[in-house]
Each structure stands twice: as structure tokens, then as C-alpha cells.
Amino acid sequence: MATGRWVTVGQGSAARRKRSGREAAAGRGPARRALLAGACIAALGLTGCSRVPDTIKIGVAQPLSGPLAALGQDMLNGVRLAVDELNQSGFKVDGKRVTLEVVAQDDRADAATGKTVAQQLVESGVVAVIGHLNSGVSIEAAPIYAAQGIPQLAISTHPRFTELGLPGTFRLVANDNLQSRAMGSFAATQLAANAYAVLDDGTPYGKGLADGAAQQIEAEKRRVAVRQSFDDQTTDFKALAARLQQERVGVIVSTLNDFQVLALIDALAQLNYTGVSILGGDTIKTTDMLKGDRKVAAIYATSPVLEAREFVTGRQFLDRYDRAFKKAPAYGGHYSYDATYVLSAALQQAKSADPKAIAKVLHGINGYAPVTGTMKWDEKGEQRYGAVGVYGMRAGQWELRMRSDRW
């Protein structure tokens, strides 16, 4: 696909930035301004002098390298697909034909790198940013975008992202408060057991989600016999498996990563204690986790990222995605695709490429999202139509069991 303008930039050199700064400064003198003003006045009688630029840049900040590269690339692909379609359609803002351009950055799923690439996107002149994937990165980058009034549309789920009080933070899916209630409610009401275990990976995301799930389980009058934190690399679970057996735990609620849960299953198998059900967050809703199928009583996962095939127009999106990229989506590309369309509508309603004007429109828009239906945000930037699904592992694949926006 060659119709859209795609620019993927790296860290860049200080020398290049300094040189471009000097060149820009050289063109801002009185003579330059007078020339531009004269040209505008001369053209006014013919076509008018539009304040909308010929090219409008949309930033994308995602992990494009490392363990989460497939997820980040999927988010980027969703934006690129939408941009290509919009450019092919003759997209206009305030009556003027414009070209949308994607400026992509690799945040490496790292907060410090995320701050650096956020500043680079600001300097490149983007009007909005679709990113980041990781909550910790989004939270650190958000003030940098906010300082320039640039709206940030993130799939990050930690509640703190929208609790920063910044005017341009917008979440694309439900947050972890709803997901933790979904985990706790499903575990307590659908997976009844005499004793529960709640485990987390020690990260702000994992610990917060697990804490909320544990509170919900206890609110349902169920007993949490084991509540334990690990780091996100631990794979030695022999001691934990023995404790789970001793406490006769029947349901394990976990925000550990997929490879960690697989290691835990192996430890349980060594004790011949596999009659347990495991309920995880979206960190285990992966193809690798399917290796655990039928090794324990049941495996479930919750996720605020609902699959494209669950929506009425999802099949058409999947077909277009496959034609463009020769592979299936890995994560939430349909959300970034929809976000790009809603952003394009905000540009048209604002009749401007000014980031602050775009952010103002986004706060009031009820935007048409081609796959998921509609995107609308409350005053904090929370997605009003976010929902959490519960998926069960069956015959080597994940199948939707139930979903709700309430729990």
C-alpha cells in the first residue's frame, strides 16, 4: 500500500535537530513574514488563504522492538490502514484537500524512552498521538504532549493515566478498575471454590489489577487464602505450588505473564495438583498461553481489548488488514484504526489542525468507529463504551464466554 505517507523515525541526532532549528530560525525574519503575507493577500482573491496545512501529521508511539513489538506494530498498522483509506478518499479539512502522514516512534515499552520519543513527536509537528501501549509509558509521556495541547489517544489501561487531570488524555478501552471487577466477579461467581489465590507480577499494572480483583472476591464473601507478589521474571514456583496445594486452592487469579503462568502449571503438575482453574488478565491472552490447554481444569483470561471478529463489521476489517499486511492482527489494531477515523472526524469538525482545537472537539464528539461502533469520552477522557470480555481456552483457541461494561 503506497497511498499514505508513512514516516518511521528513530532517536535522531542532536546535530540534525540543531541544524534544522537554525534553518527554521533563518526563515522567520521580517522579510520572510512580509513575503508570506504578500503571497497570501495576492492569493486571497483567487482561492483564499487557508490556515489548514497541506499535510497533517499524526504521531504513533508504540513498542516496535523487543518482546512487545508484535503488539505495537499491530497498533501502528491500524493507524496506517486508516490513513491510507482516508487519503484515498480525498480527505478534506475546512474544504481543503489534505494529506495525512503517519510519524511513528519506537518507545521500546520503556518509560524513559517514551518521554524522549514524545518530545520528538512534539518537535515533528504532530497534531495528535495514538499511543502508548504500556500504562507506565503513557503516564510519563502524557505531560509532554499536554504542554503543547496535543491530544493523546492510548490503549493503556491504568486508571492513573486519566487521573493526571490533563485535558488531552483519551483512553481507547475500559480501564483496570472495570477489569479488576470483571476478574473478581467472574472468579467468585462462575468459578466457585473453597479457597482462592491472587498473584501478581509486582508491576503497577499487575499489582493494581490483582488488588482490585482480590477486593472483589472478598466482597463476594469468598476466601483469598494466598495473596502473593513476584517480579515479572520469576519462573521458579515450586514453593508457591506447594503452598497452593497445602491451602487447597481451587481458583488462581493471576496477573503474571504467560510464560510465568506456564511455569506455575508445570510446578503444579509435578505435585499432581492440576485440578485448579486459572483466571488471568490480558497478559495471558496470548497464543503462547495455549500451550497450557488441558494441563489444568480450565484457563480463562479477561481483556478490555475485545477481538475484531466479535463486532459486526469486524470481518471486513480483518480482510482489509490481511490484504494490506499479509497477516492477522496481533492485538488492538482495530482500536487504533477506529481512533484514527474518530480523530479525522475531529479534524473536520474543528476545521483546523490546531491540537487544542482538536482536543476540545474530541471531548464532545460521539465518533463513528468503523469496527467497534462508537468512541465517546467523559470529561476525564475515559471511554464511555469500554467493556471487558472473559475468554476461555477451548480446543487450542480463545473463545469469548461473556462481556460487560458494568460488572
CSV table of C-alpha atoms in Angstrom, one decimal:
chain,number,residue,atom,x,y,z
A,1,MET,CA,0.0,0.0,0.0
A,2,ALA,CA,1.6,3.2,-1.1
A,3,THR,CA,-1.1,5.9,-0.9
A,4,GLY,CA,-0.5,7.0,2.7
A,5,ARG,CA,2.6,8.9,3.9
A,6,TRP,CA,4.4,6.9,6.4
A,7,VAL,CA,7.5,8.1,8.3
A,8,THR,CA,9.2,6.0,10.9
A,9,VAL,CA,11.8,7.9,12.8
A,10,GLY,CA,14.4,6.8,15.3
A,11,GLN,CA,16.1,8.6,18.1
A,12,GLY,CA,17.7,11.1,15.7
A,13,SER,CA,20.9,13.1,16.2
A,14,ALA,CA,21.3,16.3,18.1
A,15,ALA,CA,23.3,17.7,15.2
A,16,ARG,CA,20.4,17.2,12.8
A,17,ARG,CA,18.0,18.9,15.3
A,18,LYS,CA,20.3,21.9,15.8
A,19,ARG,CA,20.8,22.3,12.1
A,20,SER,CA,17.0,22.2,11.4
A,21,GLY,CA,16.5,24.6,14.2
A,22,ARG,CA,18.9,27.1,12.7
A,23,GLU,CA,17.4,26.7,9.2
A,24,ALA,CA,13.9,27.3,10.6
A,25,ALA,CA,15.1,30.4,12.5
A,26,ALA,CA,16.6,31.8,9.4
A,27,GLY,CA,13.3,31.8,7.7
A,28,ARG,CA,11.4,33.6,10.4
A,29,GLY,CA,12.7,37.1,9.9
A,30,PRO,CA,10.7,40.2,8.9
A,31,ALA,CA,11.4,39.8,5.2
A,32,ARG,CA,10.2,36.2,5.2
A,33,ARG,CA,7.0,37.2,7.0
A,34,ALA,CA,6.3,40.0,4.7
A,35,LEU,CA,6.8,37.7,1.7
A,36,LEU,CA,4.3,35.2,3.1
A,37,ALA,CA,1.8,37.9,3.9
A,38,GLY,CA,2.1,39.4,0.4
A,39,ALA,CA,1.6,36.0,-1.2
A,40,CYS,CA,-1.5,35.3,1.0
A,41,ILE,CA,-3.1,38.7,0.1
A,42,ALA,CA,-2.4,38.1,-3.6
A,43,ALA,CA,-4.0,34.7,-3.5
A,44,LEU,CA,-7.0,35.8,-1.4
A,45,GLY,CA,-9.0,37.0,-4.3
A,46,LEU,CA,-8.5,33.7,-6.1
A,47,THR,CA,-8.7,30.8,-3.7
A,48,GLY,CA,-8.4,32.3,-0.2
A,49,CYS,CA,-5.5,31.7,2.2
A,50,SER,CA,-6.3,28.5,4.3
A,51,ARG,CA,-4.7,28.1,7.7
A,52,VAL,CA,-5.0,24.3,7.2
A,53,PRO,CA,-1.7,22.8,6.1
A,54,ASP,CA,-1.3,20.6,3.0
A,55,THR,CA,0.0,17.8,5.2
A,56,ILE,CA,-1.3,16.9,8.7
A,57,LYS,CA,0.9,14.7,10.8
A,58,ILE,CA,-0.4,12.0,13.2
A,59,GLY,CA,2.0,10.6,15.7
A,60,VAL,CA,2.2,6.9,16.7
A,61,ALA,CA,4.2,5.9,19.7
A,62,GLN,CA,4.3,2.1,20.4
A,63,PRO,CA,6.9,-0.6,21.2
A,64,LEU,CA,8.2,-1.6,17.8
A,65,SER,CA,11.1,-3.6,19.1
A,66,GLY,CA,11.6,-6.1,22.0
A,67,PRO,CA,9.1,-8.6,23.4
A,68,LEU,CA,6.0,-6.4,22.8
A,69,ALA,CA,7.0,-5.5,19.2
A,70,ALA,CA,4.1,-7.5,17.6
A,71,LEU,CA,1.5,-5.7,19.7
A,72,GLY,CA,3.0,-2.3,19.0
A,73,GLN,CA,3.4,-3.0,15.3
A,74,ASP,CA,-0.3,-4.0,15.2
A,75,MET,CA,-1.3,-0.7,16.7
A,76,LEU,CA,0.8,1.1,14.1
A,77,ASN,CA,-0.7,-1.0,11.3
A,78,GLY,CA,-4.2,0.0,12.3
A,79,VAL,CA,-3.3,3.7,12.0
A,80,ARG,CA,-1.6,3.2,8.7
A,81,LEU,CA,-4.5,1.3,7.2
A,82,ALA,CA,-7.0,4.0,8.2
A,83,VAL,CA,-4.7,6.8,6.9
A,84,ASP,CA,-4.3,5.1,3.6
A,85,GLU,CA,-8.1,4.8,3.3
A,86,LEU,CA,-8.7,8.4,4.2
A,87,ASN,CA,-6.1,9.7,1.8
A,88,GLN,CA,-7.6,7.6,-1.0
A,89,SER,CA,-11.0,9.0,-0.3
A,90,GLY,CA,-9.8,12.6,-0.8
A,91,PHE,CA,-9.9,13.7,2.8
A,92,LYS,CA,-10.6,17.3,3.4
A,93,VAL,CA,-10.4,19.7,6.3
A,94,ASP,CA,-12.4,23.0,6.1
A,95,GLY,CA,-12.9,22.3,2.4
A,96,LYS,CA,-9.2,21.8,1.6
A,97,ARG,CA,-7.8,18.5,0.4
A,98,VAL,CA,-5.0,17.4,2.8
A,99,THR,CA,-2.7,14.5,3.1
A,100,LEU,CA,-2.4,12.6,6.4
A,101,GLU,CA,1.0,11.5,7.3
A,102,VAL,CA,2.0,8.9,10.0
A,103,VAL,CA,5.1,9.7,12.1
A,104,ALA,CA,6.0,6.6,14.0
A,105,GLN,CA,8.3,6.2,17.0
A,106,ASP,CA,9.5,3.1,18.9
A,107,ASP,CA,9.1,3.7,22.6
A,108,ARG,CA,10.6,0.2,23.4
A,109,ALA,CA,7.9,-0.2,26.2
A,110,ASP,CA,10.2,1.9,28.3
A,111,ALA,CA,9.1,5.0,30.2
A,112,ALA,CA,12.4,6.9,29.8
A,113,THR,CA,12.4,6.2,26.0
A,114,GLY,CA,8.8,7.1,25.9
A,115,LYS,CA,9.5,10.6,27.2
A,116,THR,CA,12.2,11.0,24.6
A,117,VAL,CA,10.1,9.9,21.7
A,118,ALA,CA,7.2,12.0,23.0
A,119,GLN,CA,9.4,15.1,22.8
A,120,GLN,CA,10.5,14.1,19.3
A,121,LEU,CA,6.9,13.7,18.1
A,122,VAL,CA,6.1,17.2,19.6
A,123,GLU,CA,9.0,18.7,17.7
A,124,SER,CA,8.0,17.0,14.4
A,125,GLY,CA,4.7,18.9,14.5
A,126,VAL,CA,2.1,16.1,15.0
A,127,VAL,CA,-1.4,17.2,15.8
A,128,ALA,CA,-2.3,14.2,17.9
A,129,VAL,CA,-0.6,11.0,19.1
A,130,ILE,CA,-2.0,7.4,19.1
A,131,GLY,CA,0.0,5.8,21.9
A,132,HIS,CA,1.3,4.4,24.0
A,133,LEU,CA,0.7,0.7,24.7
A,134,ASN,CA,2.1,0.5,28.2
A,135,SER,CA,0.5,2.4,31.0
A,136,GLY,CA,3.8,3.3,32.6
A,137,VAL,CA,5.0,4.8,29.4
A,138,SER,CA,1.7,6.7,28.7
A,139,ILE,CA,1.7,8.2,32.2
A,140,GLU,CA,5.3,9.5,31.8
A,141,ALA,CA,4.7,10.9,28.3
A,142,ALA,CA,1.4,12.5,28.9
A,143,PRO,CA,2.6,15.8,30.4
A,144,ILE,CA,5.0,16.3,27.4
A,145,TYR,CA,2.0,16.1,25.0
A,146,ALA,CA,-0.1,18.2,27.3
A,147,ALA,CA,2.4,21.0,27.5
A,148,GLN,CA,1.7,21.6,23.8
A,149,GLY,CA,-2.0,20.8,23.9
A,150,ILE,CA,-1.6,17.7,21.8
A,151,PRO,CA,-4.3,15.0,22.4
A,152,GLN,CA,-3.0,11.5,23.3
A,153,LEU,CA,-5.2,8.5,22.5
A,154,ALA,CA,-3.9,5.5,24.4
A,155,ILE,CA,-4.9,1.9,24.8
A,156,SER,CA,-3.1,1.9,28.2
A,157,THR,CA,-5.5,0.8,31.0
A,158,HIS,CA,-4.1,2.0,34.3
A,159,PRO,CA,-6.6,4.4,35.9
A,160,ARG,CA,-3.8,6.9,36.7
A,161,PHE,CA,-3.5,7.9,33.1
A,162,THR,CA,-6.7,9.8,33.1
A,163,GLU,CA,-6.4,10.8,36.7
A,164,LEU,CA,-3.5,13.1,35.8
A,165,GLY,CA,-6.0,15.8,35.2
A,166,LEU,CA,-4.6,16.7,31.7
A,167,PRO,CA,-7.0,18.0,29.1
A,168,GLY,CA,-5.8,15.8,26.2
A,169,THR,CA,-5.7,12.3,27.6
A,170,PHE,CA,-8.1,9.9,26.0
A,171,ARG,CA,-8.4,6.1,26.7
A,172,LEU,CA,-9.5,3.8,23.8
A,173,VAL,CA,-10.7,0.9,26.0
A,174,ALA,CA,-12.1,0.2,29.5
A,175,ASN,CA,-9.7,0.8,32.4
A,176,ASP,CA,-8.3,-1.5,35.0
A,177,ASN,CA,-11.0,-0.7,37.6
A,178,LEU,CA,-13.5,-2.4,35.4
A,179,GLN,CA,-11.2,-5.2,34.5
A,180,SER,CA,-10.4,-5.9,38.2
A,181,ARG,CA,-14.1,-6.1,39.0
A,182,ALA,CA,-14.6,-8.4,36.0
A,183,MET,CA,-11.8,-10.7,37.2
A,184,GLY,CA,-13.0,-10.8,40.8
A,185,SER,CA,-16.7,-11.1,39.9
A,186,PHE,CA,-16.2,-13.9,37.4
A,187,ALA,CA,-13.8,-15.8,39.7
A,188,ALA,CA,-16.2,-15.6,42.7
A,189,THR,CA,-19.5,-16.3,40.9
A,190,GLN,CA,-18.5,-18.6,38.0
A,191,LEU,CA,-15.5,-20.4,39.4
A,192,ALA,CA,-16.7,-21.2,42.9
A,193,ALA,CA,-14.0,-22.7,45.2
A,194,ASN,CA,-13.3,-23.0,49.0
A,195,ALA,CA,-10.1,-21.1,48.6
A,196,TYR,CA,-8.6,-18.6,46.2
A,197,ALA,CA,-5.1,-17.4,45.4
A,198,VAL,CA,-4.4,-14.0,43.9
A,199,LEU,CA,-0.9,-13.5,42.3
A,200,ASP,CA,0.7,-10.5,40.6
A,201,ASP,CA,3.9,-9.6,38.8
A,202,GLY,CA,4.9,-6.6,41.0
A,203,THR,CA,4.3,-4.0,38.3
A,204,PRO,CA,2.0,-1.1,38.9
A,205,TYR,CA,-0.3,-2.6,36.3
A,206,GLY,CA,-0.3,-6.1,37.6
A,207,LYS,CA,-0.4,-5.3,41.3
A,208,GLY,CA,-3.2,-2.8,41.0
A,209,LEU,CA,-5.3,-5.2,38.9
A,210,ALA,CA,-4.7,-8.0,41.3
A,211,ASP,CA,-5.5,-5.9,44.4
A,212,GLY,CA,-8.8,-4.9,42.8
A,213,ALA,CA,-9.7,-8.5,41.9
A,214,ALA,CA,-8.9,-9.6,45.5
A,215,GLN,CA,-11.2,-7.0,46.9
A,216,GLN,CA,-14.0,-8.0,44.6
A,217,ILE,CA,-13.6,-11.7,45.5
A,218,GLU,CA,-13.7,-10.9,49.2
A,219,ALA,CA,-16.7,-8.6,48.6
A,220,GLU,CA,-18.4,-11.7,47.2
A,221,LYS,CA,-17.7,-13.5,50.6
A,222,ARG,CA,-15.0,-15.8,49.1
A,223,ARG,CA,-11.8,-16.5,50.9
A,224,VAL,CA,-8.5,-15.4,49.5
A,225,ALA,CA,-6.1,-17.9,51.1
A,226,VAL,CA,-3.0,-16.8,49.2
A,227,ARG,CA,-2.1,-13.3,48.2
A,228,GLN,CA,1.5,-13.0,46.8
A,229,SER,CA,3.6,-10.7,44.6
A,230,PHE,CA,6.5,-11.7,42.4
A,231,ASP,CA,8.7,-9.8,40.0
A,232,ASP,CA,7.8,-10.0,36.3
A,233,GLN,CA,10.6,-12.5,35.5
A,234,THR,CA,10.1,-15.2,38.2
A,235,THR,CA,9.7,-18.7,36.9
A,236,ASP,CA,10.5,-20.8,39.9
A,237,PHE,CA,7.2,-21.6,41.5
A,238,LYS,CA,7.9,-24.8,43.4
A,239,ALA,CA,7.4,-23.2,46.8
A,240,LEU,CA,4.2,-21.5,45.6
A,241,ALA,CA,2.8,-24.7,44.1
A,242,ALA,CA,3.3,-26.5,47.4
A,243,ARG,CA,1.6,-23.7,49.3
A,244,LEU,CA,-1.4,-23.7,46.9
A,245,GLN,CA,-1.7,-27.5,47.5
A,246,GLN,CA,-1.5,-27.0,51.2
A,247,GLU,CA,-4.2,-24.4,51.2
A,248,ARG,CA,-6.4,-26.4,48.9
A,249,VAL,CA,-6.7,-23.5,46.5
A,250,GLY,CA,-9.2,-24.2,43.7
A,251,VAL,CA,-9.0,-21.0,41.7
A,252,ILE,CA,-5.9,-19.0,40.9
A,253,VAL,CA,-6.4,-15.4,39.8
A,254,SER,CA,-3.2,-14.0,38.3
A,255,THR,CA,-1.7,-11.0,36.6
A,256,LEU,CA,1.6,-12.8,35.9
A,257,ASN,CA,2.9,-13.1,32.3
A,258,ASP,CA,2.0,-16.0,30.1
A,259,PHE,CA,5.5,-17.7,30.5
A,260,GLN,CA,5.2,-17.4,34.2
A,261,VAL,CA,1.8,-19.0,34.4
A,262,LEU,CA,3.0,-21.8,32.2
A,263,ALA,CA,5.9,-22.3,34.6
A,264,LEU,CA,3.4,-22.4,37.5
A,265,ILE,CA,1.4,-25.0,35.7
A,266,ASP,CA,4.5,-27.2,35.3
A,267,ALA,CA,5.2,-26.8,39.1
A,268,LEU,CA,1.6,-27.8,39.9
A,269,ALA,CA,1.9,-30.8,37.5
A,270,GLN,CA,5.0,-32.0,39.4
A,271,LEU,CA,2.8,-32.2,42.5
A,272,ASN,CA,-0.1,-33.8,40.6
A,273,TYR,CA,-2.2,-30.8,41.7
A,274,THR,CA,-3.8,-29.8,38.5
A,275,GLY,CA,-7.5,-29.7,39.3
A,276,VAL,CA,-7.4,-25.9,39.5
A,277,SER,CA,-8.9,-23.2,37.4
A,278,ILE,CA,-6.7,-20.2,36.4
A,279,LEU,CA,-8.0,-16.8,35.6
A,280,GLY,CA,-5.6,-14.2,34.2
A,281,GLY,CA,-5.5,-10.7,32.8
A,282,ASP,CA,-4.8,-9.8,29.2
A,283,THR,CA,-1.1,-10.7,29.8
A,284,ILE,CA,-2.0,-14.4,29.3
A,285,LYS,CA,-4.5,-14.0,26.5
A,286,THR,CA,-1.7,-15.0,24.0
A,287,THR,CA,-1.0,-17.7,21.5
A,288,ASP,CA,1.9,-18.9,23.7
A,289,MET,CA,-0.5,-19.5,26.6
A,290,LEU,CA,-2.4,-22.0,24.5
A,291,LYS,CA,0.4,-24.4,25.4
A,292,GLY,CA,-1.3,-24.8,28.8
A,293,ASP,CA,-4.5,-26.1,27.3
A,294,ARG,CA,-5.9,-29.1,29.2
A,295,LYS,CA,-3.0,-29.2,31.6
A,296,VAL,CA,-5.2,-27.8,34.4
A,297,ALA,CA,-9.0,-27.9,34.9
A,298,ALA,CA,-9.6,-24.6,33.0
A,299,ILE,CA,-7.8,-21.4,31.9
A,300,TYR,CA,-9.6,-18.1,31.4
A,301,ALA,CA,-8.4,-14.6,30.6
A,302,THR,CA,-10.0,-11.2,30.9
A,303,SER,CA,-9.3,-8.3,28.5
A,304,PRO,CA,-10.6,-4.8,27.7
A,305,VAL,CA,-9.3,-5.3,24.2
A,306,LEU,CA,-12.2,-7.2,22.5
A,307,GLU,CA,-11.3,-9.0,19.3
A,308,ALA,CA,-12.3,-7.6,15.9
A,309,ARG,CA,-14.2,-10.7,15.0
A,310,GLU,CA,-16.6,-10.0,17.8
A,311,PHE,CA,-18.0,-6.9,16.0
A,312,VAL,CA,-20.5,-6.9,13.1
A,313,THR,CA,-18.0,-5.2,10.7
A,314,GLY,CA,-15.0,-7.0,12.1
A,315,ARG,CA,-14.7,-9.5,9.3
A,316,GLN,CA,-14.4,-6.7,6.7
A,317,PHE,CA,-11.7,-5.1,8.7
A,318,LEU,CA,-9.8,-8.3,9.1
A,319,ASP,CA,-10.0,-8.9,5.3
A,320,ARG,CA,-8.6,-5.4,4.6
A,321,TYR,CA,-5.9,-5.8,7.2
A,322,ASP,CA,-4.8,-9.1,5.7
A,323,ARG,CA,-4.6,-7.7,2.2
A,324,ALA,CA,-2.5,-4.8,3.4
A,325,PHE,CA,-0.1,-6.5,5.8
A,326,LYS,CA,-0.4,-10.2,4.8
A,327,LYS,CA,-1.0,-11.3,8.4
A,328,ALA,CA,-3.7,-11.3,11.1
A,329,PRO,CA,-3.9,-8.6,13.8
A,330,ALA,CA,-1.9,-9.4,16.9
A,331,TYR,CA,-3.7,-7.2,19.5
A,332,GLY,CA,-5.6,-3.9,19.2
A,333,GLY,CA,-5.0,-2.7,15.6
A,334,HIS,CA,-8.8,-2.3,15.2
A,335,TYR,CA,-8.9,0.2,18.1
A,336,SER,CA,-6.1,2.3,16.6
A,337,TYR,CA,-7.8,2.1,13.2
A,338,ASP,CA,-11.1,3.3,14.8
A,339,ALA,CA,-9.2,6.0,16.8
A,340,THR,CA,-7.7,7.4,13.5
A,341,TYR,CA,-11.2,7.7,12.0
A,342,VAL,CA,-12.6,9.4,15.0
A,343,LEU,CA,-9.5,11.7,15.0
A,344,SER,CA,-10.2,12.5,11.4
A,345,ALA,CA,-13.8,13.5,12.2
A,346,ALA,CA,-12.5,15.8,15.0
A,347,LEU,CA,-10.2,17.5,12.5
A,348,GLN,CA,-13.1,18.1,10.2
A,349,GLN,CA,-15.3,19.4,13.0
A,350,ALA,CA,-12.6,21.7,14.3
A,351,LYS,CA,-11.9,22.9,10.8
A,352,SER,CA,-8.3,23.2,12.0
A,353,ALA,CA,-5.1,21.3,12.5
A,354,ASP,CA,-4.6,23.1,15.9
A,355,PRO,CA,-4.1,20.4,18.6
A,356,LYS,CA,-6.0,22.3,21.2
A,357,ALA,CA,-9.0,22.8,18.9
A,358,ILE,CA,-8.9,19.0,18.1
A,359,ALA,CA,-8.7,18.0,21.7
A,360,LYS,CA,-11.7,20.3,22.5
A,361,VAL,CA,-13.8,18.6,19.8
A,362,LEU,CA,-12.7,15.1,21.0
A,363,HIS,CA,-14.2,15.8,24.4
A,364,GLY,CA,-17.6,16.3,22.9
A,365,ILE,CA,-17.6,14.0,19.9
A,366,ASN,CA,-19.7,10.9,19.5
A,367,GLY,CA,-17.3,9.5,16.9
A,368,TYR,CA,-18.2,6.9,14.3
A,369,ALA,CA,-15.7,4.0,14.8
A,370,PRO,CA,-15.9,1.6,11.7
A,371,VAL,CA,-15.2,-1.6,13.7
A,372,THR,CA,-16.2,-1.1,17.3
A,373,GLY,CA,-19.1,1.2,16.5
A,374,THR,CA,-18.6,4.4,18.5
A,375,MET,CA,-16.0,6.1,20.6
A,376,LYS,CA,-17.0,8.7,23.1
A,377,TRP,CA,-15.2,10.1,26.2
A,378,ASP,CA,-16.2,11.6,29.5
A,379,GLU,CA,-14.7,14.7,31.0
A,380,LYS,CA,-11.6,12.8,32.2
A,381,GLY,CA,-11.0,11.1,28.9
A,382,GLU,CA,-12.4,7.7,29.9
A,383,GLN,CA,-14.0,5.6,27.2
A,384,ARG,CA,-17.8,5.6,27.8
A,385,TYR,CA,-18.3,2.4,25.7
A,386,GLY,CA,-15.5,0.4,27.1
A,387,ALA,CA,-16.2,-3.2,28.1
A,388,VAL,CA,-14.3,-6.2,29.4
A,389,GLY,CA,-14.6,-9.7,28.0
A,390,VAL,CA,-13.9,-13.0,29.6
A,391,TYR,CA,-12.3,-15.6,27.3
A,392,GLY,CA,-12.0,-19.4,27.9
A,393,MET,CA,-9.4,-21.7,26.4
A,394,ARG,CA,-11.0,-24.4,24.4
A,395,ALA,CA,-9.6,-26.8,21.8
A,396,GLY,CA,-6.5,-24.7,21.4
A,397,GLN,CA,-8.0,-21.3,21.0
A,398,TRP,CA,-9.5,-18.5,23.0
A,399,GLU,CA,-13.3,-18.2,22.9
A,400,LEU,CA,-15.4,-15.4,24.3
A,401,ARG,CA,-17.5,-16.5,27.3
A,402,MET,CA,-19.1,-13.2,28.3
A,403,ARG,CA,-18.6,-9.5,28.2
A,404,SER,CA,-20.0,-6.5,30.0
A,405,ASP,CA,-19.5,-2.8,30.5
A,406,ARG,CA,-20.8,-2.9,34.1
A,407,TRP,CA,-19.6,-6.0,36.1
